[in-house]
Amino acid sequence: MPALATPPSQLAPFANEPYTDFTRPDKAAAARAALTKVRSQFGKEYDLLVAGQRRRSASKLESVNPSKPSEIVGIHQKGSEQDARDAVEAAYAYFATWSQVPIAERVQLLLRLGEIIRERKYEFDAWLVLEAGKTWAEAEGDVSEAIDFCEYYARRALKLANPEPTVQLSGERDEMVYLPLGVGVIIPPWNFPLAILLGMTGAALVTGNTVVIKPSSETPTVAAIFAGALLEAGFPAQSFSLFTGSGAAIGDVLVSHPKTRFISFTGSRDVGLHINELAAKTPKGQLWIKRVIAEMGGKDAIVVDREADLDQAVVGVLYSAFGYQGQKCSACSRAIVDEAVYDEFLEKLKAKVETLTVGPSDELSNYMGPVISSRAKQSILHYIEAGKKEGRLIAGGGSAEGEGYFIKPTVIADVDSKARIFQEEIFGPVLAVTKARDFDHAMELANDSEYGLTGAVFTSNRAKVDQAKRQFFVGNLYINRKCTGAMVGAHPFGGFNMSGTDSKAGGPDYLLQFVQGKSIAEKVS
Ligand code: NAD
């Protein structure tokens, strides 16, 4: 096993990975060099990895650079149903071995993975810039979070292996241990193609499960590079499979397989609900009830009170709505503004939105890059057109210049709470603004959603802060700051209602979802 800089027994308390400052000329130069290196690997073909066995298929999947779709980033295999079944069977066969590997060794591998990503951080950043359309700052956030997950879950796994003692009955030795579940199917979205992929995979592996990873078809190259890093870190080739192919076609085979024990999914509400329903069926020969960990969509609101610092609120809404083109589950897509400051807020917001630059994400000067795909662009433009009828266009309102999938940051005001753009997740740079009579009404509007992921409140009034803490029904509430940018360890992440099972990724309890408790009582006298 490769030696670690710091062995698990001497780990310092967890601290978040610092972000690179790309305004520094030396860092910007390093970033550009990484882009050149990554670009030189464009068009390469990647294999399916079935428990260490490399496979190819007749049918291929191409991923493109959304800033310049004529550039093919990677060519990937479309795995068959038989490949999918083989992957689950292989993971099942190796589970007996992997689950017995001592926890210190599994932890060491996860820490080593974090070190590898840290050593090659700009290169990982560059893959995200070029395949996911992240700006440098957004890519750096994603890759840093991935490193955080390695460091944080490594520490939590050690804690789980040494749990709180149980009550000791007289004459007995009583204990509780945590066992891995079995084969997990890992299904991440494209919008955090490294952090969420790594978070779900790392949590499953470090707790002793084997996995089949089904990455998003939008970002398969990031997943292939990640799989390479898993092997380099020393994770046995049989402990995971990397399975590219159509989610809709292959997903059902993986989810419904009787040897699949759990599914760790992050993505849209509709796919999450479909997986949940399918996983609830018990095929012949299945010995367990499948566990589904599903983190899903959001329609996140920021409430701007009449007693708020308006400039601070405008900036908070701006970053939350348009960072990564609004393609974060935590993105603010609804601003609910007290009528006393409504017009002034809109005026200030419009001025700021018009300064945002949109263009290729590899250019450091752009604040916004492209949306992920042509299909996403069409869907967002469709919502913008619907929104123009449902409210008053304040800024943006259509495509931006260029070959890439660019959309102008768009603000639509005077939107009714029953309007589609107030209720449905658009997943693009579109903000609906709605007027509230007072703070009670603002809370009512904020909670008028089937989702419950993130939310923020801007106010200087303590009583209103307390009211929001009691009433705003979201998994992640922020006060006087943006509603995006959850940090591992500080802001355990996950939402209520149709936002999912509230798994609280990056939180102290997250790993419990990947294990089952076994209580042991031994009579000693
Ligand atoms: P998506 O639901 O379209 O796809 C997610 C994953 O599911 C992909 O890997 C896809 O290939 C796969 N998939 C599709 N159909 C499947 C099926 N039938 N069976 C199994 N897998 C299938 O979502 P997306 O477009 O990749 O990501 C955007 C969505 O993710 C948004 O709704 C966003 O809010 C949500 N999201 C949520 C969180 C969170 O923590 N709550 C974080 C990030 C993204």
Coordinates of C-alpha atoms and ligand atoms in Angstrom, one line a residue:
M1 CA 0.0 0.0 0.0
P2 CA 1.5 3.4 -0.9
A3 CA 2.8 5.4 2.1
L4 CA 0.9 8.4 3.3
A5 CA 2.4 11.8 4.2
T6 CA 0.4 11.5 7.5
P7 CA -0.7 8.1 8.8
P8 CA -4.3 7.9 9.9
S9 CA -3.3 7.6 13.6
Q10 CA -1.7 11.1 13.5
L11 CA -4.4 13.0 11.7
A12 CA -4.9 16.6 12.6
P13 CA -8.5 17.9 13.1
F14 CA -10.3 18.3 9.8
A15 CA -9.9 21.7 8.0
N16 CA -11.3 22.7 4.6
E17 CA -9.0 22.7 1.6
P18 CA -8.0 26.3 0.8
Y19 CA -9.0 27.7 -2.6
T20 CA -6.4 28.8 -5.2
D21 CA -6.4 32.6 -5.9
F22 CA -6.4 32.7 -9.7
T23 CA -5.9 36.5 -9.8
R24 CA -2.3 35.7 -8.9
P25 CA -0.3 35.7 -12.2
D26 CA 1.7 32.5 -11.2
K27 CA -1.5 30.6 -10.4
A28 CA -3.2 31.8 -13.6
A29 CA -0.2 30.6 -15.6
A30 CA -0.3 27.2 -13.9
A31 CA -4.0 27.0 -14.7
R32 CA -3.4 27.8 -18.4
A33 CA -0.7 25.1 -18.5
A34 CA -3.1 22.6 -17.0
L35 CA -5.7 23.5 -19.7
T36 CA -3.1 22.9 -22.4
K37 CA -2.2 19.6 -21.0
V38 CA -5.8 18.4 -20.6
R39 CA -6.7 19.7 -24.1
S40 CA -3.9 17.5 -25.5
Q41 CA -5.8 14.5 -24.3
F42 CA -9.1 15.5 -26.0
G43 CA -10.8 12.8 -28.1
K44 CA -9.2 9.9 -26.3
E45 CA -11.3 6.7 -25.9
Y46 CA -12.0 5.3 -22.4
D47 CA -12.9 1.8 -21.5
L48 CA -15.6 0.4 -19.3
L49 CA -14.1 -0.9 -16.1
V50 CA -15.8 -4.0 -14.8
A51 CA -14.1 -4.9 -11.6
G52 CA -10.7 -4.3 -13.2
Q53 CA -11.5 -5.8 -16.5
R54 CA -11.4 -3.3 -19.4
R55 CA -14.2 -3.6 -21.9
R56 CA -15.3 -1.9 -25.1
S57 CA -18.7 -1.9 -26.8
A58 CA -19.8 -1.2 -30.3
S59 CA -21.9 1.7 -29.2
K60 CA -20.1 4.9 -28.1
L61 CA -20.9 8.0 -26.1
E62 CA -19.1 11.3 -26.9
S63 CA -18.8 14.2 -24.4
V64 CA -18.2 17.7 -25.6
N65 CA -16.8 21.0 -24.3
P66 CA -20.0 23.0 -23.7
S67 CA -18.1 26.2 -24.3
K68 CA -17.2 24.9 -27.7
P69 CA -19.3 21.9 -28.6
S70 CA -17.2 21.1 -31.8
E71 CA -14.5 19.9 -29.4
I72 CA -14.9 16.3 -28.3
V73 CA -13.5 15.9 -24.8
G74 CA -13.8 12.1 -24.5
I75 CA -15.2 9.0 -26.2
H76 CA -16.8 6.5 -23.9
Q77 CA -18.5 3.1 -24.1
K78 CA -22.2 2.5 -23.9
G79 CA -22.2 -0.5 -21.6
S80 CA -24.7 -3.2 -22.3
E81 CA -27.3 -4.8 -19.9
Q82 CA -25.0 -7.8 -19.7
D83 CA -22.0 -5.6 -18.7
A84 CA -24.2 -4.0 -16.0
R85 CA -25.2 -7.4 -14.6
D86 CA -21.5 -8.5 -14.7
A87 CA -20.5 -5.4 -12.8
V88 CA -23.0 -6.1 -10.0
E89 CA -22.1 -9.8 -9.8
A90 CA -18.3 -8.9 -9.7
A91 CA -18.9 -6.3 -6.9
Y92 CA -21.0 -8.9 -5.0
A93 CA -18.2 -11.5 -5.3
Y94 CA -15.5 -9.1 -4.0
F95 CA -17.6 -7.7 -1.2
A96 CA -16.6 -10.7 1.1
T97 CA -13.0 -9.7 0.7
W98 CA -13.2 -5.9 0.8
S99 CA -15.5 -5.8 3.8
Q100 CA -12.9 -7.6 5.8
V101 CA -10.0 -5.2 5.0
P102 CA -9.1 -3.4 8.2
I103 CA -10.6 0.1 8.5
A104 CA -7.2 1.7 8.9
E105 CA -6.2 0.4 5.5
R106 CA -9.4 1.7 3.8
V107 CA -9.0 5.0 5.5
Q108 CA -5.4 5.2 4.3
L109 CA -6.6 4.7 0.7
L110 CA -9.2 7.4 0.9
L111 CA -6.6 9.8 2.3
R112 CA -4.2 8.9 -0.5
L113 CA -6.9 9.6 -3.0
G114 CA -7.3 13.1 -1.5
E115 CA -3.5 13.6 -1.7
I116 CA -3.4 12.6 -5.4
I117 CA -6.2 15.0 -6.3
R118 CA -4.5 17.8 -4.3
E119 CA -1.2 17.1 -6.1
R120 CA -2.9 17.4 -9.5
K121 CA -5.5 20.0 -8.5
Y122 CA -5.1 22.2 -11.6
E123 CA -5.4 19.3 -13.9
F124 CA -8.7 18.2 -12.2
D125 CA -9.9 21.8 -12.3
A126 CA -9.1 21.9 -16.0
W127 CA -11.2 18.8 -16.8
L128 CA -14.1 20.4 -15.0
V129 CA -13.7 23.7 -16.8
L130 CA -13.6 21.9 -20.2
E131 CA -16.1 19.1 -19.7
A132 CA -18.6 20.6 -17.2
G133 CA -18.3 24.3 -18.3
K134 CA -17.3 25.4 -14.9
T135 CA -15.4 28.7 -14.5
W136 CA -12.0 28.4 -12.8
A137 CA -13.4 29.5 -9.5
E138 CA -16.3 27.1 -9.6
A139 CA -14.0 24.2 -10.7
E140 CA -11.7 25.0 -7.8
G141 CA -14.7 24.9 -5.4
D142 CA -15.7 21.4 -6.8
V143 CA -12.2 19.9 -6.6
S144 CA -11.6 21.3 -3.2
E145 CA -14.8 19.9 -1.9
A146 CA -13.8 16.5 -3.4
I147 CA -10.5 16.7 -1.3
D148 CA -12.6 17.7 1.7
F149 CA -14.8 14.6 1.4
C150 CA -11.7 12.4 1.4
E151 CA -10.3 14.0 4.5
Y152 CA -13.6 14.3 6.3
Y153 CA -15.0 10.9 5.6
A154 CA -11.6 9.3 6.5
R155 CA -11.9 10.8 10.0
R156 CA -15.6 9.9 10.3
A157 CA -14.9 6.3 9.3
L158 CA -12.3 6.0 12.0
K159 CA -14.9 7.3 14.5
L160 CA -17.5 4.8 13.2
A161 CA -15.0 2.0 13.8
N162 CA -14.7 3.2 17.5
P163 CA -18.3 4.0 18.4
E164 CA -19.7 5.4 21.7
P165 CA -19.8 2.5 24.2
T166 CA -23.3 1.1 24.8
V167 CA -24.8 0.7 28.3
Q168 CA -23.1 -2.3 30.0
L169 CA -25.6 -4.7 31.7
S170 CA -24.4 -6.5 34.8
G171 CA -22.8 -9.9 33.8
E172 CA -22.6 -8.9 30.1
R173 CA -20.2 -7.3 27.7
D174 CA -22.3 -5.2 25.4
E175 CA -21.2 -3.6 22.2
M176 CA -22.5 -2.2 18.9
V177 CA -20.5 -2.5 15.7
Y178 CA -21.2 -1.2 12.2
L179 CA -21.1 -3.4 9.2
P180 CA -21.0 -2.4 5.5
L181 CA -24.2 -3.1 3.5
G182 CA -22.9 -4.8 0.3
V183 CA -23.0 -3.7 -3.3
G184 CA -23.9 0.0 -3.8
V185 CA -24.9 1.6 -7.1
I186 CA -23.5 5.1 -7.2
I187 CA -25.4 7.5 -9.5
P188 CA -24.1 11.1 -9.5
P189 CA -25.2 14.2 -11.5
W190 CA -23.1 16.2 -13.9
N191 CA -23.1 19.4 -12.0
F192 CA -20.6 18.4 -9.3
P193 CA -18.9 15.8 -11.5
L194 CA -16.0 15.3 -9.1
A195 CA -17.2 16.3 -5.6
I196 CA -20.5 14.4 -5.6
L197 CA -19.1 11.4 -7.5
L198 CA -16.2 11.2 -5.0
G199 CA -18.3 11.9 -2.0
M200 CA -20.8 9.1 -2.6
T201 CA -18.2 6.7 -3.9
G202 CA -15.7 7.4 -1.1
A203 CA -18.3 7.1 1.6
A204 CA -19.4 3.7 0.3
L205 CA -15.9 2.3 -0.2
V206 CA -14.3 3.5 3.1
T207 CA -17.1 1.9 5.1
G208 CA -16.4 -1.5 3.3
N209 CA -18.9 -1.6 0.5
T210 CA -18.1 -2.4 -3.1
V211 CA -19.6 -0.2 -5.8
V212 CA -20.8 0.1 -9.4
I213 CA -20.4 3.8 -10.5
K214 CA -22.8 5.0 -13.2
P215 CA -21.6 8.6 -13.9
S216 CA -23.6 11.1 -15.8
S217 CA -23.4 10.9 -19.6
E218 CA -22.5 14.6 -19.7
T219 CA -19.3 14.2 -17.7
P220 CA -18.0 10.7 -18.2
T221 CA -14.3 11.9 -18.7
V222 CA -14.1 13.4 -15.3
A223 CA -15.4 10.1 -14.0
A224 CA -12.8 8.1 -16.0
I225 CA -10.0 10.4 -14.7
F226 CA -11.4 9.8 -11.2
A227 CA -11.4 6.1 -11.7
G228 CA -7.7 6.3 -12.6
A229 CA -7.0 8.2 -9.4
L230 CA -8.9 5.5 -7.4
L231 CA -6.6 2.8 -8.9
E232 CA -3.5 5.0 -8.3
A233 CA -4.5 5.5 -4.7
G234 CA -4.5 1.7 -4.3
F235 CA -8.2 0.8 -4.2
P236 CA -8.3 -2.7 -5.5
A237 CA -9.6 -2.9 -9.1
Q238 CA -12.3 -5.3 -8.0
S239 CA -13.7 -2.9 -5.4
F240 CA -15.4 -0.8 -8.0
S241 CA -16.7 -0.7 -11.6
L242 CA -17.0 2.3 -13.7
F243 CA -20.0 1.9 -15.9
T244 CA -20.8 4.5 -18.6
G245 CA -23.9 4.3 -20.7
S246 CA -27.4 5.7 -20.8
G247 CA -28.8 6.2 -17.3
A248 CA -32.3 5.5 -18.5
A249 CA -31.3 2.2 -20.2
I250 CA -28.8 0.8 -17.8
G251 CA -29.8 2.5 -14.6
D252 CA -32.9 0.2 -14.2
V253 CA -30.7 -2.9 -14.6
L254 CA -28.3 -1.8 -11.9
V255 CA -31.1 -0.6 -9.5
S256 CA -33.3 -3.6 -9.9
H257 CA -30.6 -6.2 -9.7
P258 CA -31.3 -8.6 -6.7
K259 CA -27.7 -8.4 -5.6
T260 CA -27.7 -4.6 -5.4
R261 CA -28.0 -3.7 -1.7
F262 CA -28.2 0.1 -1.9
I263 CA -28.4 3.0 -4.3
S264 CA -26.7 6.3 -3.6
F265 CA -28.3 8.8 -6.0
T266 CA -28.0 12.5 -6.6
G267 CA -29.9 14.1 -9.4
S268 CA -33.4 15.3 -10.4
R269 CA -36.6 14.7 -8.6
D270 CA -38.1 12.6 -11.4
V271 CA -35.2 10.2 -11.7
G272 CA -34.8 10.0 -7.9
L273 CA -38.5 9.0 -7.5
H274 CA -38.3 6.5 -10.3
I275 CA -35.2 4.8 -8.6
N276 CA -37.0 4.8 -5.3
E277 CA -40.0 3.1 -6.7
L278 CA -38.0 0.5 -8.6
A279 CA -35.8 -0.2 -5.6
A280 CA -38.9 -0.9 -3.5
K281 CA -39.8 -3.9 -5.7
T282 CA -38.3 -7.2 -4.4
P283 CA -37.1 -9.5 -7.3
K284 CA -36.8 -13.2 -6.7
G285 CA -33.8 -14.2 -4.8
Q286 CA -33.3 -10.7 -3.2
L287 CA -32.6 -11.1 0.6
W288 CA -33.0 -7.5 1.7
I289 CA -35.0 -4.3 1.4
K290 CA -32.8 -2.0 -0.7
R291 CA -31.7 1.2 0.8
V292 CA -32.1 4.4 -1.3
I293 CA -30.1 7.5 -0.5
A294 CA -31.5 10.1 -2.9
E295 CA -30.6 13.8 -3.0
M296 CA -32.7 15.6 -5.5
G297 CA -33.7 19.0 -6.9
G298 CA -34.3 22.4 -5.4
K299 CA -36.3 25.6 -6.0
D300 CA -34.4 27.7 -3.5
A301 CA -35.5 31.0 -2.2
I302 CA -33.8 34.0 -0.7
V303 CA -36.0 36.3 1.4
V304 CA -35.0 40.0 1.4
D305 CA -36.6 41.8 4.3
R306 CA -37.3 45.5 4.5
E307 CA -34.7 45.6 7.4
A308 CA -31.9 44.1 5.3
D309 CA -28.6 45.5 4.2
L310 CA -29.8 45.8 0.6
D311 CA -26.4 45.9 -1.1
Q312 CA -25.4 42.8 0.8
A313 CA -28.7 41.1 -0.2
V314 CA -28.2 42.0 -3.9
V315 CA -24.8 40.5 -4.0
G316 CA -26.0 37.4 -2.1
V317 CA -28.8 36.9 -4.6
L318 CA -26.6 37.6 -7.6
Y319 CA -23.9 35.0 -6.7
S320 CA -26.5 32.4 -5.6
A321 CA -28.6 32.8 -8.8
F322 CA -25.9 33.0 -11.4
G323 CA -22.8 31.2 -10.1
Y324 CA -22.2 28.2 -12.4
Q325 CA -25.0 29.5 -14.5
G326 CA -27.6 28.7 -11.9
Q327 CA -26.9 25.0 -12.3
K328 CA -26.5 24.1 -8.6
C329 CA -29.2 22.3 -6.6
S330 CA -28.7 25.1 -4.1
A331 CA -29.0 28.0 -6.6
C332 CA -31.3 30.8 -5.8
S333 CA -34.1 30.7 -8.3
R334 CA -36.7 32.7 -6.3
A335 CA -36.0 36.1 -4.7
I336 CA -38.9 37.0 -2.3
V337 CA -38.6 40.7 -1.5
D338 CA -40.5 42.9 0.9
E339 CA -42.6 45.5 -0.9
A340 CA -41.0 48.3 1.0
V341 CA -37.6 47.7 -0.7
Y342 CA -38.8 45.8 -3.8
D343 CA -38.2 48.5 -6.5
E344 CA -34.9 49.6 -5.0
F345 CA -33.8 45.9 -4.9
L346 CA -34.7 45.3 -8.5
E347 CA -32.9 48.5 -9.6
K348 CA -29.7 47.5 -7.8
L349 CA -29.9 43.9 -9.0
K350 CA -30.4 44.8 -12.6
A351 CA -27.3 47.1 -12.5
K352 CA -25.2 44.2 -11.1
V353 CA -26.6 41.6 -13.4
E354 CA -25.7 43.7 -16.4
T355 CA -22.0 43.7 -15.4
L356 CA -21.8 39.8 -15.4
T357 CA -19.6 38.5 -18.2
V358 CA -20.7 35.3 -20.1
G359 CA -18.4 33.3 -22.3
P360 CA -16.1 30.3 -22.6
S361 CA -15.4 29.0 -19.1
D362 CA -11.6 28.6 -19.7
E363 CA -11.2 32.3 -20.0
L364 CA -10.5 33.5 -16.5
S365 CA -12.3 36.8 -17.0
N366 CA -15.7 35.3 -17.5
Y367 CA -18.0 35.1 -14.5
M368 CA -20.4 32.7 -16.3
G369 CA -19.7 29.9 -18.7
P370 CA -22.1 27.8 -20.8
V371 CA -25.0 25.6 -19.6
I372 CA -24.2 21.9 -19.8
S373 CA -25.8 20.9 -23.1
S374 CA -27.9 21.8 -26.1
R375 CA -30.9 20.1 -24.5
A376 CA -30.5 22.0 -21.3
K377 CA -30.2 25.2 -23.2
Q378 CA -33.4 24.6 -25.1
S379 CA -35.3 23.7 -21.9
I380 CA -34.0 26.9 -20.1
L381 CA -34.9 29.1 -23.1
H382 CA -38.3 27.6 -23.1
Y383 CA -38.8 28.5 -19.4
I384 CA -37.5 32.0 -20.2
E385 CA -40.2 32.4 -22.8
A386 CA -42.9 31.1 -20.4
G387 CA -41.5 33.5 -17.8
K388 CA -41.8 36.5 -20.0
K389 CA -45.5 35.8 -20.0
E390 CA -45.6 35.1 -16.3
G391 CA -43.8 38.3 -15.2
R392 CA -41.8 41.4 -16.2
L393 CA -38.4 40.8 -17.8
I394 CA -35.8 42.9 -16.0
A395 CA -32.5 41.5 -17.4
G396 CA -31.3 39.0 -19.9
G397 CA -34.0 37.0 -21.6
G398 CA -32.2 34.7 -24.1
S399 CA -29.1 33.3 -25.6
A400 CA -25.7 35.0 -25.3
E401 CA -23.2 35.3 -28.2
G402 CA -20.9 32.4 -29.1
E403 CA -20.6 28.8 -30.2
G404 CA -21.1 27.5 -26.7
Y405 CA -24.4 26.9 -24.9
F406 CA -24.5 30.4 -23.5
I407 CA -27.5 32.0 -21.9
K408 CA -27.7 35.6 -20.5
P409 CA -28.4 35.9 -16.7
T410 CA -32.1 36.4 -16.6
V411 CA -34.3 38.2 -14.1
I412 CA -38.1 38.1 -14.2
A413 CA -40.0 40.2 -11.7
D414 CA -43.6 40.4 -10.5
V415 CA -44.0 36.6 -10.7
D416 CA -47.0 35.0 -9.0
S417 CA -46.2 32.1 -6.6
K418 CA -48.3 29.7 -8.7
A419 CA -46.4 30.5 -11.9
R420 CA -44.3 27.7 -13.4
I421 CA -41.1 29.7 -13.1
F422 CA -41.7 30.1 -9.3
Q423 CA -42.5 26.4 -8.8
E424 CA -40.5 24.3 -11.3
E425 CA -36.8 23.7 -11.1
I426 CA -35.3 25.3 -14.3
F427 CA -31.6 24.6 -13.5
G428 CA -30.2 27.5 -15.4
P429 CA -29.5 31.3 -15.0
V430 CA -33.1 32.3 -14.4
L431 CA -34.3 34.2 -11.3
A432 CA -38.0 34.8 -10.5
V433 CA -38.6 37.8 -8.2
T434 CA -41.8 38.0 -6.2
K435 CA -43.1 40.8 -3.9
A436 CA -44.1 40.0 -0.3
R437 CA -46.4 42.2 1.9
D438 CA -44.3 41.6 5.0
F439 CA -42.0 39.0 6.7
D440 CA -44.9 36.5 7.5
H441 CA -46.0 36.6 3.9
A442 CA -42.4 36.2 2.7
M443 CA -42.1 33.0 4.9
E444 CA -45.3 31.7 3.4
L445 CA -44.1 32.3 -0.1
A446 CA -40.7 30.7 0.6
N447 CA -42.4 27.6 1.9
D448 CA -44.8 27.4 -1.1
S449 CA -42.7 24.7 -2.8
E450 CA -42.6 21.0 -3.1
Y451 CA -38.8 21.3 -2.6
G452 CA -36.9 22.2 0.6
L453 CA -33.2 22.2 -0.1
T454 CA -31.5 25.6 0.7
G455 CA -32.8 29.0 1.5
A456 CA -31.5 32.3 2.8
V457 CA -32.8 35.3 4.7
F458 CA -31.4 38.8 4.6
T459 CA -32.5 40.9 7.6
S460 CA -31.0 42.9 10.5
N461 CA -33.9 42.0 12.8
R462 CA -33.1 39.3 15.3
A463 CA -36.7 38.3 15.8
K464 CA -37.1 37.7 12.1
V465 CA -33.9 35.6 12.1
D466 CA -35.4 33.5 14.9
Q467 CA -38.7 33.2 13.0
A468 CA -36.9 32.0 9.9
K469 CA -35.0 29.4 11.9
R470 CA -38.4 28.1 13.1
Q471 CA -40.4 28.4 10.0
F472 CA -38.3 28.3 6.8
F473 CA -38.6 24.5 5.9
V474 CA -35.3 23.8 4.2
G475 CA -32.4 21.4 4.9
N476 CA -29.8 24.2 4.7
L477 CA -30.7 27.7 5.9
Y478 CA -28.4 30.7 5.6
I479 CA -28.7 34.0 7.3
N480 CA -27.3 37.2 5.7
R481 CA -25.3 35.3 3.2
K482 CA -25.7 33.4 -0.1
C483 CA -27.5 30.1 -0.2
T484 CA -24.9 28.3 -2.2
G485 CA -21.4 27.1 -1.3
A486 CA -22.0 24.6 1.5
M487 CA -18.7 23.7 3.1
V488 CA -17.9 20.1 4.2
G489 CA -18.0 19.8 7.9
A490 CA -19.5 23.2 8.5
H491 CA -22.7 22.9 6.5
P492 CA -23.9 19.2 6.3
F493 CA -25.9 19.2 3.1
G494 CA -29.3 17.7 2.1
G495 CA -32.9 18.8 1.8
F496 CA -36.5 18.0 2.8
N497 CA -39.6 16.9 0.9
M498 CA -38.9 16.5 -2.9
S499 CA -35.3 17.6 -2.4
G500 CA -34.6 14.1 -1.1
T501 CA -33.7 11.9 1.9
D502 CA -31.8 14.7 3.7
S503 CA -28.6 12.6 3.8
K504 CA -26.5 15.5 5.0
A505 CA -23.4 15.0 2.9
G506 CA -20.3 16.3 4.5
G507 CA -21.9 15.9 7.9
P508 CA -21.0 13.8 10.9
D509 CA -23.9 11.3 10.3
Y510 CA -23.5 10.8 6.6
L511 CA -21.6 7.5 6.7
L512 CA -24.3 5.8 8.8
Q513 CA -26.3 5.5 5.6
F514 CA -23.7 3.1 4.2
V515 CA -23.6 0.7 7.2
Q516 CA -25.9 -1.4 9.4
G517 CA -25.5 -1.7 13.1
K518 CA -25.0 -5.1 14.8
S519 CA -25.6 -5.3 18.6
I520 CA -23.6 -8.0 20.4
A521 CA -24.2 -9.0 24.0
E522 CA -21.8 -11.6 25.5
K523 CA -22.6 -13.2 28.9
V524 CA -19.4 -13.0 30.9
S525 CA -20.6 -14.0 34.5
Ligands
NAD1 P1 -30.6 13.5 -13.6 O1 -31.6 13.1 -12.7 O2 -31.0 13.8 -15.0 O3 -29.4 12.5 -13.7 C1 -28.7 12.1 -12.5 C2 -28.0 10.7 -12.8 O4 -29.1 9.8 -12.9 C3 -27.2 10.7 -14.0 O5 -26.0 9.9 -13.8 C4 -28.1 10.0 -15.0 O6 -27.4 9.3 -16.0 C5 -28.8 9.0 -14.1 N1 -30.1 8.4 -14.6 C6 -30.9 8.9 -15.4 N2 -32.0 8.1 -15.6 C7 -31.8 7.0 -14.8 C8 -32.5 5.8 -14.4 N3 -33.6 5.5 -15.0 N4 -31.9 5.0 -13.5 C9 -30.8 5.3 -12.9 N5 -30.0 6.4 -13.2 C10 -30.5 7.2 -14.1 O7 -29.9 14.8 -13.0 P2 -28.8 15.7 -13.6 O8 -29.3 16.5 -14.7 O9 -27.6 14.9 -13.8 O10 -28.4 16.7 -12.4 C11 -29.2 17.8 -12.1 C12 -30.2 17.5 -11.0 O11 -29.5 17.1 -9.8 C13 -30.9 18.8 -10.5 O12 -32.3 18.4 -10.3 C14 -30.2 19.1 -9.2 O13 -31.0 19.9 -8.3 C15 -29.9 17.8 -8.7 N6 -28.8 17.9 -7.7 C16 -29.1 17.7 -6.4 C17 -28.1 17.8 -5.4 C18 -28.5 17.6 -3.9 O14 -27.5 17.5 -3.2 N7 -29.7 17.6 -3.6 C19 -26.8 18.1 -5.8 C20 -26.6 18.2 -7.2 C21 -27.6 18.1 -8.1

